[in-house]
Amino acid sequence: FFGFLARERMIPADPFLLVEKPRMEKKLIRPLSTEQVKALLGAFDHKLFPYFTVWTISVLILDTGLRVSEVVGLKADQMDFEAGVLRVMGKGGKERQVPFGATSKQTLWNYATRRGEVPDQSLFFVNRYGGGLCRVWVQKVMRRIGQRAGIQGVRVSPHTLRHTFAINYVRNGGDAFSLQRILGHSCLDMVKVYVSLADQDVAAMYRKFSPMDRLGPVPGSKRRVLVR
């Protein structure tokens, strides 16, 4: 408000110009579990081209962490099937290279085959009429399929799939710096959150499979005393 008054020269200057704004806490979106991912992907009806399209998009986001806006804007000439790399135009017009795996490669190839040639259309993902996709439509379809799959307690959306990719990437041994480049983040802040969550998973997994805990009574040790 004071900034507006200052710009309109209704006051000499914005009195809060040098006051540091409080940081808003970002609520982390819960990722999908492995069982929920399988349930979601299994709930699509591939006979319907629109659903087949969103299924393909879901697989791609789960494998690459792309933003839905980046996916619907993908062009065929941005895909290098031989190298397994996408050239993505991200936020701020910054281009980055995003790798994709063998599963996505086959999925994209199958989609391209079913899609066929669309005259005067450079976009890879199209609707049933050969036009481009709206990201809001993708979100609505994904939410509908999530309800059909019976997924509860987690918001089913492209953004959730992006978070799911990030968590799984770190869980599977990926490092923070390569994840930052893949996601197109300008800083490591958000990536550190993913790493922290993955570390919690590692700690929980360790407690399940601690070699010494599973050994049983340790020869030479005193009688166990429960330490809280």
PDB file of C-alpha atoms in Angstrom:
ATOM      1  CA  PHE A   1       0.000   0.000   0.000  1.00  0.00           C
ATOM      2  CA  PHE A   2       2.746   2.458   0.970  1.00  0.00           C
ATOM      3  CA  GLY A   3       4.695   1.424  -2.117  1.00  0.00           C
ATOM      4  CA  PHE A   4       1.700   2.393  -4.241  1.00  0.00           C
ATOM      5  CA  LEU A   5       1.419   5.770  -2.480  1.00  0.00           C
ATOM      6  CA  ALA A   6       5.127   6.427  -3.029  1.00  0.00           C
ATOM      7  CA  ARG A   7       4.922   5.531  -6.730  1.00  0.00           C
ATOM      8  CA  GLU A   8       1.957   7.852  -7.131  1.00  0.00           C
ATOM      9  CA  ARG A   9       3.949  10.547  -5.286  1.00  0.00           C
ATOM     10  CA  MET A  10       1.230  10.869  -2.685  1.00  0.00           C
ATOM     11  CA  ILE A  11       3.906  10.469   0.015  1.00  0.00           C
ATOM     12  CA  PRO A  12       7.646  11.315  -0.173  1.00  0.00           C
ATOM     13  CA  ALA A  13       8.857   7.716   0.208  1.00  0.00           C
ATOM     14  CA  ASP A  14       7.805   4.250   1.254  1.00  0.00           C
ATOM     15  CA  PRO A  15       8.460   4.119   5.031  1.00  0.00           C
ATOM     16  CA  PHE A  16       8.776   0.317   4.886  1.00  0.00           C
ATOM     17  CA  LEU A  17      11.241   0.228   1.985  1.00  0.00           C
ATOM     18  CA  LEU A  18      14.180  -0.889   4.142  1.00  0.00           C
ATOM     19  CA  VAL A  19      12.147  -3.117   6.447  1.00  0.00           C
ATOM     20  CA  GLU A  20      12.935  -6.776   5.836  1.00  0.00           C
ATOM     21  CA  LYS A  21       9.850  -8.722   4.884  1.00  0.00           C
ATOM     22  CA  PRO A  22       9.129 -11.803   6.990  1.00  0.00           C
ATOM     23  CA  ARG A  23       9.661 -15.057   5.169  1.00  0.00           C
ATOM     24  CA  MET A  24       6.511 -17.009   4.469  1.00  0.00           C
ATOM     25  CA  GLU A  25       6.766 -20.650   5.442  1.00  0.00           C
ATOM     26  CA  LYS A  26       6.376 -22.992   2.507  1.00  0.00           C
ATOM     27  CA  LYS A  27       4.196 -25.980   3.233  1.00  0.00           C
ATOM     28  CA  LEU A  28       5.789 -29.014   1.637  1.00  0.00           C
ATOM     29  CA  ILE A  29       3.454 -31.066  -0.496  1.00  0.00           C
ATOM     30  CA  ARG A  30       3.209 -34.703   0.545  1.00  0.00           C
ATOM     31  CA  PRO A  31       4.592 -37.004  -2.149  1.00  0.00           C
ATOM     32  CA  LEU A  32       2.821 -40.100  -3.382  1.00  0.00           C
ATOM     33  CA  SER A  33       3.900 -43.444  -1.987  1.00  0.00           C
ATOM     34  CA  THR A  34       4.997 -46.223  -4.330  1.00  0.00           C
ATOM     35  CA  GLU A  35       1.626 -47.932  -3.877  1.00  0.00           C
ATOM     36  CA  GLN A  36      -0.217 -44.686  -4.676  1.00  0.00           C
ATOM     37  CA  VAL A  37       1.874 -44.126  -7.808  1.00  0.00           C
ATOM     38  CA  LYS A  38       0.989 -47.615  -9.027  1.00  0.00           C
ATOM     39  CA  ALA A  39      -2.690 -47.082  -8.199  1.00  0.00           C
ATOM     40  CA  LEU A  40      -2.753 -43.760 -10.043  1.00  0.00           C
ATOM     41  CA  LEU A  41      -1.068 -45.036 -13.195  1.00  0.00           C
ATOM     42  CA  GLY A  42      -3.268 -48.125 -13.199  1.00  0.00           C
ATOM     43  CA  ALA A  43      -6.502 -46.111 -13.062  1.00  0.00           C
ATOM     44  CA  PHE A  44      -6.191 -44.489 -16.514  1.00  0.00           C
ATOM     45  CA  ASP A  45      -8.325 -45.771 -19.398  1.00  0.00           C
ATOM     46  CA  HIS A  46      -5.862 -45.989 -22.294  1.00  0.00           C
ATOM     47  CA  LYS A  47      -8.635 -46.478 -24.821  1.00  0.00           C
ATOM     48  CA  LEU A  48      -9.457 -42.779 -24.481  1.00  0.00           C
ATOM     49  CA  PHE A  49      -6.756 -40.622 -26.090  1.00  0.00           C
ATOM     50  CA  PRO A  50      -7.081 -37.711 -23.592  1.00  0.00           C
ATOM     51  CA  TYR A  51      -6.535 -40.094 -20.677  1.00  0.00           C
ATOM     52  CA  PHE A  52      -3.673 -41.797 -22.503  1.00  0.00           C
ATOM     53  CA  THR A  53      -2.121 -38.355 -22.959  1.00  0.00           C
ATOM     54  CA  VAL A  54      -2.328 -37.481 -19.254  1.00  0.00           C
ATOM     55  CA  TRP A  55      -1.049 -40.954 -18.328  1.00  0.00           C
ATOM     56  CA  THR A  56       2.003 -40.337 -20.534  1.00  0.00           C
ATOM     57  CA  ILE A  57       2.482 -36.916 -18.941  1.00  0.00           C
ATOM     58  CA  SER A  58       2.244 -38.491 -15.469  1.00  0.00           C
ATOM     59  CA  VAL A  59       4.964 -41.018 -16.288  1.00  0.00           C
ATOM     60  CA  LEU A  60       7.170 -38.259 -17.689  1.00  0.00           C
ATOM     61  CA  ILE A  61       6.808 -35.983 -14.639  1.00  0.00           C
ATOM     62  CA  LEU A  62       7.421 -38.876 -12.240  1.00  0.00           C
ATOM     63  CA  ASP A  63      10.634 -39.633 -14.148  1.00  0.00           C
ATOM     64  CA  THR A  64      11.906 -36.089 -14.760  1.00  0.00           C
ATOM     65  CA  GLY A  65      10.239 -33.715 -12.290  1.00  0.00           C
ATOM     66  CA  LEU A  66       9.150 -31.328 -15.050  1.00  0.00           C
ATOM     67  CA  ARG A  67       6.652 -28.582 -14.271  1.00  0.00           C
ATOM     68  CA  VAL A  68       3.281 -29.079 -15.958  1.00  0.00           C
ATOM     69  CA  SER A  69       3.774 -25.797 -17.836  1.00  0.00           C
ATOM     70  CA  GLU A  70       7.054 -27.149 -19.200  1.00  0.00           C
ATOM     71  CA  VAL A  71       5.418 -30.406 -20.260  1.00  0.00           C
ATOM     72  CA  VAL A  72       2.513 -28.861 -22.174  1.00  0.00           C
ATOM     73  CA  GLY A  73       5.002 -26.532 -23.883  1.00  0.00           C
ATOM     74  CA  LEU A  74       7.321 -29.332 -25.038  1.00  0.00           C
ATOM     75  CA  LYS A  75       7.979 -29.491 -28.754  1.00  0.00           C
ATOM     76  CA  ALA A  76       8.967 -32.583 -30.694  1.00  0.00           C
ATOM     77  CA  ASP A  77      12.307 -31.067 -31.705  1.00  0.00           C
ATOM     78  CA  GLN A  78      13.205 -30.599 -28.021  1.00  0.00           C
ATOM     79  CA  MET A  79      13.358 -34.370 -27.537  1.00  0.00           C
ATOM     80  CA  ASP A  80      16.528 -36.320 -28.206  1.00  0.00           C
ATOM     81  CA  PHE A  81      15.443 -39.961 -28.030  1.00  0.00           C
ATOM     82  CA  GLU A  82      18.907 -41.270 -28.824  1.00  0.00           C
ATOM     83  CA  ALA A  83      20.583 -39.370 -25.980  1.00  0.00           C
ATOM     84  CA  GLY A  84      17.557 -39.598 -23.674  1.00  0.00           C
ATOM     85  CA  VAL A  85      17.514 -35.852 -23.036  1.00  0.00           C
ATOM     86  CA  LEU A  86      14.892 -33.091 -23.176  1.00  0.00           C
ATOM     87  CA  ARG A  87      15.723 -29.448 -23.865  1.00  0.00           C
ATOM     88  CA  VAL A  88      13.347 -27.620 -21.562  1.00  0.00           C
ATOM     89  CA  MET A  89      12.530 -23.931 -21.479  1.00  0.00           C
ATOM     90  CA  GLY A  90      11.954 -23.176 -17.809  1.00  0.00           C
ATOM     91  CA  LYS A  91      11.121 -20.161 -15.697  1.00  0.00           C
ATOM     92  CA  GLY A  92      12.634 -16.885 -16.812  1.00  0.00           C
ATOM     93  CA  GLY A  93      13.312 -18.253 -20.283  1.00  0.00           C
ATOM     94  CA  LYS A  94      16.212 -20.370 -19.005  1.00  0.00           C
ATOM     95  CA  GLU A  95      16.897 -23.493 -21.035  1.00  0.00           C
ATOM     96  CA  ARG A  96      18.158 -26.640 -19.343  1.00  0.00           C
ATOM     97  CA  GLN A  97      18.716 -30.248 -20.308  1.00  0.00           C
ATOM     98  CA  VAL A  98      16.681 -32.865 -18.468  1.00  0.00           C
ATOM     99  CA  PRO A  99      17.504 -36.573 -18.869  1.00  0.00           C
ATOM    100  CA  PHE A 100      14.824 -39.252 -19.025  1.00  0.00           C
ATOM    101  CA  GLY A 101      15.043 -43.002 -18.527  1.00  0.00           C
ATOM    102  CA  ALA A 102      14.263 -46.048 -20.635  1.00  0.00           C
ATOM    103  CA  THR A 103      10.696 -46.306 -19.312  1.00  0.00           C
ATOM    104  CA  SER A 104       9.915 -42.725 -20.305  1.00  0.00           C
ATOM    105  CA  LYS A 105      11.612 -43.234 -23.651  1.00  0.00           C
ATOM    106  CA  GLN A 106       9.331 -46.155 -24.497  1.00  0.00           C
ATOM    107  CA  THR A 107       6.289 -44.308 -23.119  1.00  0.00           C
ATOM    108  CA  LEU A 108       6.990 -41.194 -25.196  1.00  0.00           C
ATOM    109  CA  TRP A 109       7.660 -43.299 -28.276  1.00  0.00           C
ATOM    110  CA  ASN A 110       4.330 -45.108 -27.854  1.00  0.00           C
ATOM    111  CA  TYR A 111       2.556 -41.776 -27.458  1.00  0.00           C
ATOM    112  CA  ALA A 112       4.240 -40.342 -30.554  1.00  0.00           C
ATOM    113  CA  THR A 113       3.177 -43.410 -32.538  1.00  0.00           C
ATOM    114  CA  ARG A 114      -0.457 -43.135 -31.451  1.00  0.00           C
ATOM    115  CA  ARG A 115      -0.478 -39.354 -31.849  1.00  0.00           C
ATOM    116  CA  GLY A 116       0.760 -39.560 -35.418  1.00  0.00           C
ATOM    117  CA  GLU A 117       1.559 -36.560 -37.572  1.00  0.00           C
ATOM    118  CA  VAL A 118      -0.417 -33.427 -36.738  1.00  0.00           C
ATOM    119  CA  PRO A 119      -0.253 -30.782 -39.509  1.00  0.00           C
ATOM    120  CA  ASP A 120       1.013 -27.341 -38.469  1.00  0.00           C
ATOM    121  CA  GLN A 121       1.562 -28.443 -34.870  1.00  0.00           C
ATOM    122  CA  SER A 122       4.996 -28.300 -33.229  1.00  0.00           C
ATOM    123  CA  LEU A 123       3.819 -29.221 -29.714  1.00  0.00           C
ATOM    124  CA  PHE A 124       4.416 -32.826 -28.717  1.00  0.00           C
ATOM    125  CA  PHE A 125       1.384 -33.266 -26.459  1.00  0.00           C
ATOM    126  CA  VAL A 126      -1.933 -32.483 -28.138  1.00  0.00           C
ATOM    127  CA  ASN A 127      -5.644 -32.805 -27.456  1.00  0.00           C
ATOM    128  CA  ARG A 128      -8.002 -34.971 -29.489  1.00  0.00           C
ATOM    129  CA  TYR A 129      -8.363 -32.183 -32.053  1.00  0.00           C
ATOM    130  CA  GLY A 130      -4.631 -31.699 -32.527  1.00  0.00           C
ATOM    131  CA  GLY A 131      -4.447 -28.487 -30.501  1.00  0.00           C
ATOM    132  CA  GLY A 132      -2.228 -27.694 -27.536  1.00  0.00           C
ATOM    133  CA  LEU A 133      -3.035 -28.682 -23.964  1.00  0.00           C
ATOM    134  CA  CYS A 134      -4.101 -26.413 -21.113  1.00  0.00           C
ATOM    135  CA  ARG A 135      -2.241 -27.091 -17.868  1.00  0.00           C
ATOM    136  CA  VAL A 136      -5.453 -26.552 -15.859  1.00  0.00           C
ATOM    137  CA  TRP A 137      -7.122 -29.309 -17.884  1.00  0.00           C
ATOM    138  CA  VAL A 138      -4.216 -31.648 -17.124  1.00  0.00           C
ATOM    139  CA  GLN A 139      -4.575 -30.847 -13.420  1.00  0.00           C
ATOM    140  CA  LYS A 140      -8.325 -31.555 -13.472  1.00  0.00           C
ATOM    141  CA  VAL A 141      -7.924 -34.890 -15.263  1.00  0.00           C
ATOM    142  CA  MET A 142      -5.160 -35.955 -12.896  1.00  0.00           C
ATOM    143  CA  ARG A 143      -7.265 -35.072  -9.857  1.00  0.00           C
ATOM    144  CA  ARG A 144     -10.223 -37.024 -11.298  1.00  0.00           C
ATOM    145  CA  ILE A 145      -8.063 -40.096 -11.901  1.00  0.00           C
ATOM    146  CA  GLY A 146      -6.642 -39.793  -8.388  1.00  0.00           C
ATOM    147  CA  GLN A 147     -10.174 -39.984  -7.001  1.00  0.00           C
ATOM    148  CA  ARG A 148     -10.919 -42.983  -9.214  1.00  0.00           C
ATOM    149  CA  ALA A 149      -7.773 -44.670  -7.882  1.00  0.00           C
ATOM    150  CA  GLY A 150      -8.996 -44.139  -4.318  1.00  0.00           C
ATOM    151  CA  ILE A 151      -5.981 -42.072  -3.293  1.00  0.00           C
ATOM    152  CA  GLN A 152      -6.652 -40.229  -0.031  1.00  0.00           C
ATOM    153  CA  GLY A 153      -4.648 -37.898   2.175  1.00  0.00           C
ATOM    154  CA  VAL A 154      -2.525 -36.652  -0.717  1.00  0.00           C
ATOM    155  CA  ARG A 155      -3.392 -34.041  -3.323  1.00  0.00           C
ATOM    156  CA  VAL A 156      -3.034 -35.657  -6.730  1.00  0.00           C
ATOM    157  CA  SER A 157      -1.631 -33.045  -9.103  1.00  0.00           C
ATOM    158  CA  PRO A 158       1.288 -32.495 -11.494  1.00  0.00           C
ATOM    159  CA  HIS A 159       3.042 -30.547  -8.731  1.00  0.00           C
ATOM    160  CA  THR A 160       2.693 -33.500  -6.364  1.00  0.00           C
ATOM    161  CA  LEU A 161       4.227 -35.758  -9.011  1.00  0.00           C
ATOM    162  CA  ARG A 162       7.130 -33.294  -9.321  1.00  0.00           C
ATOM    163  CA  HIS A 163       7.715 -33.513  -5.560  1.00  0.00           C
ATOM    164  CA  THR A 164       7.402 -37.296  -5.715  1.00  0.00           C
ATOM    165  CA  PHE A 165      10.124 -37.414  -8.363  1.00  0.00           C
ATOM    166  CA  ALA A 166      12.432 -35.228  -6.278  1.00  0.00           C
ATOM    167  CA  ILE A 167      12.056 -37.321  -3.125  1.00  0.00           C
ATOM    168  CA  ASN A 168      12.528 -40.593  -5.000  1.00  0.00           C
ATOM    169  CA  TYR A 169      15.550 -39.243  -6.880  1.00  0.00           C
ATOM    170  CA  VAL A 170      17.337 -38.547  -3.604  1.00  0.00           C
ATOM    171  CA  ARG A 171      16.131 -41.800  -2.033  1.00  0.00           C
ATOM    172  CA  ASN A 172      17.647 -43.694  -4.946  1.00  0.00           C
ATOM    173  CA  GLY A 173      21.046 -42.057  -4.496  1.00  0.00           C
ATOM    174  CA  GLY A 174      20.791 -38.857  -6.540  1.00  0.00           C
ATOM    175  CA  ASP A 175      22.758 -35.849  -5.262  1.00  0.00           C
ATOM    176  CA  ALA A 176      21.416 -32.382  -4.475  1.00  0.00           C
ATOM    177  CA  PHE A 177      23.356 -30.515  -7.162  1.00  0.00           C
ATOM    178  CA  SER A 178      22.205 -32.664 -10.076  1.00  0.00           C
ATOM    179  CA  LEU A 179      18.639 -32.544  -8.698  1.00  0.00           C
ATOM    180  CA  GLN A 180      18.829 -28.751  -8.642  1.00  0.00           C
ATOM    181  CA  ARG A 181      19.785 -28.692 -12.323  1.00  0.00           C
ATOM    182  CA  ILE A 182      17.111 -31.194 -13.295  1.00  0.00           C
ATOM    183  CA  LEU A 183      14.342 -29.324 -11.464  1.00  0.00           C
ATOM    184  CA  GLY A 184      15.521 -25.939 -12.693  1.00  0.00           C
ATOM    185  CA  HIS A 185      15.769 -24.380  -9.225  1.00  0.00           C
ATOM    186  CA  SER A 186      17.870 -21.229  -8.999  1.00  0.00           C
ATOM    187  CA  CYS A 187      19.039 -22.080  -5.464  1.00  0.00           C
ATOM    188  CA  LEU A 188      19.451 -25.141  -3.271  1.00  0.00           C
ATOM    189  CA  ASP A 189      16.904 -24.163  -0.598  1.00  0.00           C
ATOM    190  CA  MET A 190      14.064 -26.355  -1.859  1.00  0.00           C
ATOM    191  CA  VAL A 191      16.438 -29.157  -2.811  1.00  0.00           C
ATOM    192  CA  LYS A 192      17.766 -29.219   0.769  1.00  0.00           C
ATOM    193  CA  VAL A 193      14.229 -29.957   1.963  1.00  0.00           C
ATOM    194  CA  TYR A 194      14.047 -33.004  -0.300  1.00  0.00           C
ATOM    195  CA  VAL A 195      17.433 -34.194   0.946  1.00  0.00           C
ATOM    196  CA  SER A 196      16.330 -33.721   4.560  1.00  0.00           C
ATOM    197  CA  LEU A 197      13.167 -35.760   3.993  1.00  0.00           C
ATOM    198  CA  ALA A 198      15.153 -38.487   2.265  1.00  0.00           C
ATOM    199  CA  ASP A 199      17.604 -38.532   5.194  1.00  0.00           C
ATOM    200  CA  GLN A 200      14.665 -39.157   7.522  1.00  0.00           C
ATOM    201  CA  ASP A 201      13.718 -42.115   5.335  1.00  0.00           C
ATOM    202  CA  VAL A 202      17.274 -43.452   5.565  1.00  0.00           C
ATOM    203  CA  ALA A 203      17.227 -43.163   9.365  1.00  0.00           C
ATOM    204  CA  ALA A 204      13.892 -44.984   9.563  1.00  0.00           C
ATOM    205  CA  MET A 205      15.160 -47.693   7.209  1.00  0.00           C
ATOM    206  CA  TYR A 206      18.334 -48.060   9.258  1.00  0.00           C
ATOM    207  CA  ARG A 207      16.336 -48.611  12.441  1.00  0.00           C
ATOM    208  CA  LYS A 208      14.580 -51.477  10.650  1.00  0.00           C
ATOM    209  CA  PHE A 209      17.732 -53.100   9.324  1.00  0.00           C
ATOM    210  CA  SER A 210      20.498 -52.197  11.780  1.00  0.00           C
ATOM    211  CA  PRO A 211      23.032 -55.058  11.443  1.00  0.00           C
ATOM    212  CA  MET A 212      23.796 -55.181  15.158  1.00  0.00           C
ATOM    213  CA  ASP A 213      20.159 -54.919  16.239  1.00  0.00           C
ATOM    214  CA  ARG A 214      19.334 -57.863  13.984  1.00  0.00           C
ATOM    215  CA  LEU A 215      22.275 -59.867  15.290  1.00  0.00           C
ATOM    216  CA  GLY A 216      20.506 -60.520  18.566  1.00  0.00           C
ATOM    217  CA  PRO A 217      22.383 -60.903  21.868  1.00  0.00           C
ATOM    218  CA  VAL A 218      25.948 -59.679  21.388  1.00  0.00           C
ATOM    219  CA  PRO A 219      28.622 -62.009  22.810  1.00  0.00           C
ATOM    220  CA  GLY A 220      30.502 -60.354  25.648  1.00  0.00           C
ATOM    221  CA  SER A 221      27.941 -57.610  26.225  1.00  0.00           C
ATOM    222  CA  LYS A 222      26.088 -57.036  29.466  1.00  0.00           C
ATOM    223  CA  ARG A 223      22.395 -57.750  29.841  1.00  0.00           C
ATOM    224  CA  ARG A 224      20.396 -55.307  27.756  1.00  0.00           C
ATOM    225  CA  VAL A 225      19.057 -52.212  29.482  1.00  0.00           C
ATOM    226  CA  LEU A 226      16.463 -50.246  27.547  1.00  0.00           C
ATOM    227  CA  VAL A 227      17.814 -46.768  26.843  1.00  0.00           C
ATOM    228  CA  ARG A 228      15.132 -44.183  26.165  1.00  0.00           C
TER     229      ARG A 228
END
